[in-house]
Coordinates of C-alpha atoms in Angstrom, one line a residue:
X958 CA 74.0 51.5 159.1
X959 CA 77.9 52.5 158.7
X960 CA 80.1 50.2 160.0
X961 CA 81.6 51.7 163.5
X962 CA 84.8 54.1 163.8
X963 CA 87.4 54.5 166.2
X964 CA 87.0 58.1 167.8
X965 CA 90.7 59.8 167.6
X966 CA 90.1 62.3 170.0
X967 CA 86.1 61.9 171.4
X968 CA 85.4 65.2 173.4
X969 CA 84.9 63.2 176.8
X970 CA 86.6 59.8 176.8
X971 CA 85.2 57.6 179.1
X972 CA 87.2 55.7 181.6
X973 CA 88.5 51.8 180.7
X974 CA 86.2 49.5 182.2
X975 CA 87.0 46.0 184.1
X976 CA 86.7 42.5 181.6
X977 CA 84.6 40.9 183.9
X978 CA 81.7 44.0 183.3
X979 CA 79.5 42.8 180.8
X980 CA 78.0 44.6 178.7
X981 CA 74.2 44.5 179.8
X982 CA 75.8 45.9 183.3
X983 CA 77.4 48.4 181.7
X984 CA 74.4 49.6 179.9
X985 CA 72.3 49.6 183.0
X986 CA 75.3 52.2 184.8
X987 CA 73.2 55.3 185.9
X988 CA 74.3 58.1 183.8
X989 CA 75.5 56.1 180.9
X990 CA 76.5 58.6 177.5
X991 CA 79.0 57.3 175.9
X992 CA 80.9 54.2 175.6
X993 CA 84.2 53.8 177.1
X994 CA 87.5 53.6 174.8
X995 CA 88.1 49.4 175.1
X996 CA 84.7 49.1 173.1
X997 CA 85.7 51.8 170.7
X998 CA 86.0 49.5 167.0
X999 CA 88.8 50.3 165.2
X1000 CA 87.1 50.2 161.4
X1001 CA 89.0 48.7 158.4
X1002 CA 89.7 51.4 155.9
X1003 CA 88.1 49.4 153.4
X1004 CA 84.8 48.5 155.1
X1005 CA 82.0 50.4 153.9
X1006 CA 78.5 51.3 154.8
X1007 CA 75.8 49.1 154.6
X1008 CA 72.9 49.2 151.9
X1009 CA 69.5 47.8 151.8
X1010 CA 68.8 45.5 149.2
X1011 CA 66.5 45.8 146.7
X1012 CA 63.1 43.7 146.6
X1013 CA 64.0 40.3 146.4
X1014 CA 67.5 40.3 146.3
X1015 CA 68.5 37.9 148.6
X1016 CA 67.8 33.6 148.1
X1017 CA 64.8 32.3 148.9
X1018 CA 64.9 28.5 149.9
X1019 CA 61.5 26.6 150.6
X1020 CA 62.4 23.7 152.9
X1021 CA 59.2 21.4 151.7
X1022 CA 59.9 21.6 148.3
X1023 CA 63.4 20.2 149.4
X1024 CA 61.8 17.6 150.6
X1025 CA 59.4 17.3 148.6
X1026 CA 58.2 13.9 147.3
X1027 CA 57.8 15.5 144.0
X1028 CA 61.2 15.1 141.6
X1029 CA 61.0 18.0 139.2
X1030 CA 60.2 20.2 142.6
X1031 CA 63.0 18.9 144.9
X1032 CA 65.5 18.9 141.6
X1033 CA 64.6 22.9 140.5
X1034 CA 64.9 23.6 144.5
X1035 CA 68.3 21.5 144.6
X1036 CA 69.8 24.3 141.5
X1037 CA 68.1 26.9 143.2
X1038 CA 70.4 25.9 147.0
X1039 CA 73.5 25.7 144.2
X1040 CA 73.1 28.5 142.8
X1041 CA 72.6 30.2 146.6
X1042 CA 75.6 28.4 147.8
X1043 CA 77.6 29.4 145.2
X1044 CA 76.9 32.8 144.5
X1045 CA 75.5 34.2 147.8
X1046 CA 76.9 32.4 150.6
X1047 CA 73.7 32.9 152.1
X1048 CA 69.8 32.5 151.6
X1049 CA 66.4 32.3 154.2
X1050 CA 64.7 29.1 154.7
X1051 CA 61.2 29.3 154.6
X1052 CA 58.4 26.5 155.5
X1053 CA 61.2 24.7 157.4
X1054 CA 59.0 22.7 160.0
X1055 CA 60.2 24.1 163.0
X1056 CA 57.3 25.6 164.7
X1057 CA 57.0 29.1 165.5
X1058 CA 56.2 29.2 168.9
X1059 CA 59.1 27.1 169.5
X1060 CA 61.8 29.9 168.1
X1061 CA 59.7 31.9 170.3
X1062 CA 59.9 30.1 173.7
X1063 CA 64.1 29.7 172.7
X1064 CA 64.3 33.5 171.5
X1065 CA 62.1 34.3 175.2
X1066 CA 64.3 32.1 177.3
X1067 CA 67.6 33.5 175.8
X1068 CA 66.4 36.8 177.5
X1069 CA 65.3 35.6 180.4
X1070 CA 68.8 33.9 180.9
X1071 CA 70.4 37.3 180.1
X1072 CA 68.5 39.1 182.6
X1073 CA 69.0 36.4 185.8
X1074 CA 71.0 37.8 188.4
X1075 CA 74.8 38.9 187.5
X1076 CA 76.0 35.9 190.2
X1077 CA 74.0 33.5 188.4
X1078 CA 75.5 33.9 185.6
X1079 CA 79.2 34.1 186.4
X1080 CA 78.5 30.6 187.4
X1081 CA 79.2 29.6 183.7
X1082 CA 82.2 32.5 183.2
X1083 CA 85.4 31.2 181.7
X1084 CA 87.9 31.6 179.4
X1085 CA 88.2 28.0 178.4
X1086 CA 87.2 28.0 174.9
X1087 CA 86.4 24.0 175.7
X1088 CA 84.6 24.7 178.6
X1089 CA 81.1 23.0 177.3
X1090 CA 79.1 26.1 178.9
X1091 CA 80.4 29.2 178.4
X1092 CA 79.2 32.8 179.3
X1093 CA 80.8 36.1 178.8
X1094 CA 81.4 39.5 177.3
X1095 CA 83.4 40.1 174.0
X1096 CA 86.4 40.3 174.0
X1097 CA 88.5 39.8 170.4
X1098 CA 90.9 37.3 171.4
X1099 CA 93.4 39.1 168.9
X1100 CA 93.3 42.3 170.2
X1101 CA 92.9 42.0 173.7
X1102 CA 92.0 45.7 174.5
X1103 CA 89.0 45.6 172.0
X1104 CA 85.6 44.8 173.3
X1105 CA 82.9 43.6 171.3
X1106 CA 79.6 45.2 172.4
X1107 CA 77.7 41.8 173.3
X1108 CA 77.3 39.4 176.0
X1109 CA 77.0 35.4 175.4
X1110 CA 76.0 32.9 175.9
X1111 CA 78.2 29.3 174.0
X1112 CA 76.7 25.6 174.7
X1113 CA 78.2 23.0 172.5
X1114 CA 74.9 20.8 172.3
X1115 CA 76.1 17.9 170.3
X1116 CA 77.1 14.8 170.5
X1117 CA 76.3 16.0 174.0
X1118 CA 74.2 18.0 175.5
X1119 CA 75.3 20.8 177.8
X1120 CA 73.4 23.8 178.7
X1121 CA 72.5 25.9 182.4
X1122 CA 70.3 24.5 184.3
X1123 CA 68.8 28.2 184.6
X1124 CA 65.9 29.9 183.7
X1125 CA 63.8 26.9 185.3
X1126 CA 62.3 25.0 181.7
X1127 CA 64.9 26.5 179.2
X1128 CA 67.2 23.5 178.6
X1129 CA 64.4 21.5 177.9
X1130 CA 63.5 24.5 175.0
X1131 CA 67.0 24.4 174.1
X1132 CA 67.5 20.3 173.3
X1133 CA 64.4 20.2 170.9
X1134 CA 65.3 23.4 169.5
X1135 CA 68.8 22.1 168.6
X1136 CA 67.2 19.1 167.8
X1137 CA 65.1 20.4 164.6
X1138 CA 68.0 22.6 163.7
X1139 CA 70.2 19.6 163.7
X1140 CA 67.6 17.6 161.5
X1141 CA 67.4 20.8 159.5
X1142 CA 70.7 21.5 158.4
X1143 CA 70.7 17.0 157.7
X1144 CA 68.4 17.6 155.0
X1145 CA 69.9 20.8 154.0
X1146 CA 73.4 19.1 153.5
X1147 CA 71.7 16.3 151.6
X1148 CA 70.6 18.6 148.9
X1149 CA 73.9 19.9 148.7
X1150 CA 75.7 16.8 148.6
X1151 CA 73.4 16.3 145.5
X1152 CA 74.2 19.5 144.1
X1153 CA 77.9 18.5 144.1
X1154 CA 77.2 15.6 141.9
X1155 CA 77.2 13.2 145.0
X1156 CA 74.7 10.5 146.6
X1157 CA 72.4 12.1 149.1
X1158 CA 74.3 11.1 152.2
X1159 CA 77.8 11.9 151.3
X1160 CA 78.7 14.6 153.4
X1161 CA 76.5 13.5 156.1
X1162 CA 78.8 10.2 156.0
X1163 CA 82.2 12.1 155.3
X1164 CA 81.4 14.4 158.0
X1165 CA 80.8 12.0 160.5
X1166 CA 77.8 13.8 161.5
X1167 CA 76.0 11.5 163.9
X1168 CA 78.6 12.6 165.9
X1169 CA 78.9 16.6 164.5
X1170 CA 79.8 19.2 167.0
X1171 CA 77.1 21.4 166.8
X1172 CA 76.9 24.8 169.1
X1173 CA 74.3 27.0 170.7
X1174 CA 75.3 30.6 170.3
X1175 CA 73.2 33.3 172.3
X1176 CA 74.3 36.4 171.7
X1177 CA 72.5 39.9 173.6
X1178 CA 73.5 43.0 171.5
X1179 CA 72.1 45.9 174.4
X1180 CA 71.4 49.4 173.7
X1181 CA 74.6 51.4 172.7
X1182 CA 74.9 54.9 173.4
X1183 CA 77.1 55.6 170.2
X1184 CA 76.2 52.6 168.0
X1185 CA 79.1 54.6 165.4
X1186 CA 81.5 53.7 167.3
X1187 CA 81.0 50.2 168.5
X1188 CA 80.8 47.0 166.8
X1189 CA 78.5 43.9 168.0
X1190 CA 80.9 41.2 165.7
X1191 CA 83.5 42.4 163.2
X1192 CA 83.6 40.8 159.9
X1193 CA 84.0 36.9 160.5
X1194 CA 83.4 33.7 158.7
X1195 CA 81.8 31.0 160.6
X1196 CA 83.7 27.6 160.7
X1197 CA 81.5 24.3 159.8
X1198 CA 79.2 23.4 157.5
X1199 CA 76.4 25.6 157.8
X1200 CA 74.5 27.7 160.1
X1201 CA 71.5 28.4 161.5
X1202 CA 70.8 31.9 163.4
X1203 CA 67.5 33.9 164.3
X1204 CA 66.6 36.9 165.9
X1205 CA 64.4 39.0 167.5
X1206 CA 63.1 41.3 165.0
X1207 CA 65.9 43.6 165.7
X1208 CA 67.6 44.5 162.8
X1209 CA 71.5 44.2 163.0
X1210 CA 73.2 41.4 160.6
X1211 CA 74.7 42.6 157.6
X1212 CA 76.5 40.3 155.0
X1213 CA 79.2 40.7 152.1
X1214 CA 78.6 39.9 148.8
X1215 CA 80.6 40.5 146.1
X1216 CA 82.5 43.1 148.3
X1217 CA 79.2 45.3 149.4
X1218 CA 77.8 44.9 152.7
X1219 CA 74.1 44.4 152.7
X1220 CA 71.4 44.7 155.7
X1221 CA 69.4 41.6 156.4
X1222 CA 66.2 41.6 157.2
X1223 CA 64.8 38.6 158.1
X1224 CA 61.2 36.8 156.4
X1225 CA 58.8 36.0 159.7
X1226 CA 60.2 32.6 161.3
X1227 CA 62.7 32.3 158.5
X1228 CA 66.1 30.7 159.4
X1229 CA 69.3 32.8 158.3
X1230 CA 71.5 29.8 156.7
X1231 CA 75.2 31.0 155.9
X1232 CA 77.6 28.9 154.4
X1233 CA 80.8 27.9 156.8
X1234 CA 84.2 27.5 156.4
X1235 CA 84.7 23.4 156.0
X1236 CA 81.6 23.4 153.1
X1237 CA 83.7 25.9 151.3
X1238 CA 86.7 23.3 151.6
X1239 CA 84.9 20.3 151.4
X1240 CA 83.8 21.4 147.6
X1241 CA 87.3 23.1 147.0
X1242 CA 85.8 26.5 146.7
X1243 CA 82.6 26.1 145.0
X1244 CA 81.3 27.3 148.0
X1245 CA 82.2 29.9 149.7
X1246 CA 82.2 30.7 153.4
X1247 CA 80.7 34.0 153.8
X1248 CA 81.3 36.9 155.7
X1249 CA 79.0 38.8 158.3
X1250 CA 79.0 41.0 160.7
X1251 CA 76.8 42.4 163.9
X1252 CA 75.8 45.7 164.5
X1253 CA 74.7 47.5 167.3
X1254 CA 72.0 50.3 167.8
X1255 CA 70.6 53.2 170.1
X1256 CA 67.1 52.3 170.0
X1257 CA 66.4 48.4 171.0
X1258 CA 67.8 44.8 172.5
X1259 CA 68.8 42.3 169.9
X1260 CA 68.9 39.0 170.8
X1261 CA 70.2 36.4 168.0
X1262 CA 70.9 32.8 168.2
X1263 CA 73.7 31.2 166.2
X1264 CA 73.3 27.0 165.6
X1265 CA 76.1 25.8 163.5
X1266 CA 76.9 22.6 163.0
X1267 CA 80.4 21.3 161.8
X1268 CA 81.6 17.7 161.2
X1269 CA 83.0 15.4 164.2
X1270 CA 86.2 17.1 166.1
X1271 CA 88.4 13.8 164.9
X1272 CA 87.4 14.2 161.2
X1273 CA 90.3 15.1 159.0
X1274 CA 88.4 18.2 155.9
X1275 CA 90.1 18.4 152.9
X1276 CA 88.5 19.0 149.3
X1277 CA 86.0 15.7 148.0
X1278 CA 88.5 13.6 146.2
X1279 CA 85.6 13.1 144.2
X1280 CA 84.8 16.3 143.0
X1281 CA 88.5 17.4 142.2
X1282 CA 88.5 14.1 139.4
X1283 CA 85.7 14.9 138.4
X1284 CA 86.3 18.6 137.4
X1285 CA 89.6 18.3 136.7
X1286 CA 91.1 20.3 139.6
X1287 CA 93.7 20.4 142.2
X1288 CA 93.0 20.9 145.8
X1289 CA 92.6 24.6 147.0
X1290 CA 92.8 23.9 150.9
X1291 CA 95.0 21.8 153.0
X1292 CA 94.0 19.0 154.9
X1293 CA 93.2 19.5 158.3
X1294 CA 91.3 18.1 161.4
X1295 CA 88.1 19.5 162.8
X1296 CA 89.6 19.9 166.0
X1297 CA 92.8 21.5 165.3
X1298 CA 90.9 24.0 163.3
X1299 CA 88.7 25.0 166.2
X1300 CA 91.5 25.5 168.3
X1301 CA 93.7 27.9 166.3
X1302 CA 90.4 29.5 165.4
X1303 CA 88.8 29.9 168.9
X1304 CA 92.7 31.3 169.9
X1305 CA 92.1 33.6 167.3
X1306 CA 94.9 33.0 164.7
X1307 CA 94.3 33.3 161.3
X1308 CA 93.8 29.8 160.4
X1309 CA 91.1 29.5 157.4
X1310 CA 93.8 31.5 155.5
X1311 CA 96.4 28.8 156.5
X1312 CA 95.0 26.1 154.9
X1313 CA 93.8 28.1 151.5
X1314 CA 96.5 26.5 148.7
X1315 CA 97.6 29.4 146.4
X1316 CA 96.1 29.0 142.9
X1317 CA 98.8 27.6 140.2

C-alpha cells in the first residue's frame, strides 16, 4: 500500500471535526465518504510505496532454541539475533511460550474495550502523557491540526500495574499477558547482551529492569473511507529496548530497511520484535532503532498491541563503557536519563536526534 497523500484540492472537503471525536465514532457517522481535512496526512516527499517482500526475507528467531539447553543451538541462534539486530532492526519470534489462546483473549478484550460505550471510555481521556491510563484519538503532538486515524488505548503496566477496570475479566488478561511479554523480552535481552561480548545479565542489570517501565499500547485502526489519504502512525522509532506488538490478522505495519518500506506480514502467533531507541544507544549504534509505520485500509478493523519495555525512568543510557574499549570507539549518543527522554519524546520534540553525537 502507498503511503497516504495530502489532497490539495479534494472535490468535496469535508468539514473539521471536534478532538474529542474518535475515530471509531467518526467511522460509525451515517453517511460517512470521505475523511475530513484534520486527518488528511501530509506525505514526505521522500517516502515511498510499500513492497512485499520476497519469501523469506525477513528474520526468523526461534525462542526455544534461545533457550535452549543445547550450546551450539543457543550460540548459532545468539549470531542469528545479531545479525537481525544489526542489519534489520527487526525479526518474528516464533515458539516463544506464550500461549495462543492467551494473545487471543488480550487481542478479543482489546476490542471489546473499544466498542464499550463512548462515556465509558472518556473515563480514562487525558492529555497527561503521565496519566498511568490513558485513552484517546491521535493526534500528532507536533502538528496539532493532524489527526492520526486511530483510537488508543496507553497503560504503563510496570513496575505497576494500571489498566481499566472495564470489559469485566480484561485486566486480569492483561497482567499475565504483560507478564510473559515481560519474561520474553528478559530472555531476549540476555541473548543480546551476549551478542555484545557481555555476561548474560548485563543489560538486564544496567537497565535496572526489575523496575523497567514497560507499556501496554492498544491501538484500533477502523475502516477508512480513503485509506490514500490517511495515515494510522507516521514513520516513528519506538523508545526502549525492545518491543513486542501483535495483531489481528489485519495487515497494516510496514518497516524501513535500508531506505525501502516493506509490508509485514505476520507468521501465526508470532511476536513482531523491533529494536528501540536506548538498545541502539546502549551498543553505540550497533543496533539500530528502526522505523515503522501504520496504515490504514477500506476493507477491515485492525487491532494491534504494542508492549515495549525500556529501562527504569531514573536510569541514566549512554553507550556500554564496555563496548566502546573494547572496539576502539567513541561514544555516538549523549547521556541521558530514561525519564527525561520520555518526556521530550511524549511532547513530541525531536529528542533521539539530540542525543546522536556527530561522527568525527
Amino acid at each position: 500500500m502507498a503511503p497516504a497523500t495530502f489532497v490539495e484540492n479534494p472535490t468535496e472537503t469535508p468539514p473539521q471535526v471536534s478532538k474529542r471525536v474518535t475515530v471509531q465514532a467518526l467511522v460509525q457517522s451515517p453517511g460517512l465518504a470521505s475523511i475530513p481535512s484534520n486527518y488528511a496526512y501530509h506525505s514526505n516527499p521522500n517516502e515511498s510505496a510499500a513492497s512485499n517482500p520476497d519469501e523469506d526475507t525477513f528474520p526468523i528467531i526461534d525462542f526455544s532454541l534461545l533457550t535452549s539447553a543445547d550450546p551450539h543451538q543457543r550460540s548459532k541462534t545468539i549470531q542469528d539475533l545479531d545479525r537481525a539486530c544489526r542489519e534489520w532492526g527487526f525479526f518474528m519470534l516464533v515458539n516463544h511460550g506464550v500461549s495462543k489462546s492467551l494473545m487471543k483473549e488480550v487481542l478479543e478484550g482489546c476490542n471489546e474495550f473499544f466498542n464499550l460505550p463512548m462515556e465509558e471510555k472518556m473515563e480514562f481521556e487525558g492529555k497527561d502523557i503521565w496519566k498511568p491510563i490513558r485513552f484517546g484519538t491521535g493526534v500528532d503532538v507536533k502538528v496539532e491540526e493532524f489527526f492520526f486515524w486511530r483510537d488508543f488505548l496507553k497503560c504503563y503496566v510496570h513496575p505497576q500495574f494500571n489498566f481499566p477496570n472495564k470489559p469485566k475479566g480484561f485486566s486480569e488478561v492483561v497482567q499475565e499477558y504483560t507478564k510473559r511479554g515481560r519474561e520474553v523480552i528478559k530472555e531476549l535481552l540476555k541473548g543480546v547482551s551476549e551478542s555484545l561480548g557481555f555476561e548474560e545479565s548485563y543489560i538486564e542489570k544496567a537497565m535496572n529492569l526489575d523496575s523497567g517501565l514497560q507499556i501496554f499500547a492498544a491501538n484500533l485502526y477502523p475502516v477508512c473511507p480513503q485509506p490514500e489519504t490517511a495515515m494510522g502512525i507516521p514513520a516513528h522509532t519506538d523508545h526502549g529496548l525492545l518491543t513486542l506488538l501483535i495483531e489481528n490478522d489485519i495487515g497494516g505495519l510496514q518497516i524501513q530497511h535500508n531506505g525501502e518500506w516493506f509490508n509485514v506480514h505476520p507468521l501465526p502467533n508470532s511476536f513482531l520484535v523491533n529494536t528501540g531507541d536506548h538498545l541502539e544507544i546502549l551498543s553505540n549504534g550497533r543496533y539500530k532503532s528502526i522505523k515503522h509505520r501504520a496504515v490504514v485500509n477500506n476493507k477491515a478493523t485492525r487491532i494491534s498491541i504494542a508492549s515495549p519495555l525500556g529501562p527504569s525512568l531514573d536510569t541514566v543510557v549512554s553507550p556500554a563503557l564496555e563496548l566502546m574499549e573494547r572496539e576502539n570507539r567513541p561514544a555516538a549518543y549523549l547521556p541521558m536519563k530514561y525519564k527525561d527522554f520520555m518526556d521530550r519524546q511524549l511532547e513530541g520534540k525531536p529528542v533521539f536526534d539530540s542525543v546522536r553525537l556527530p561522527v568525527a
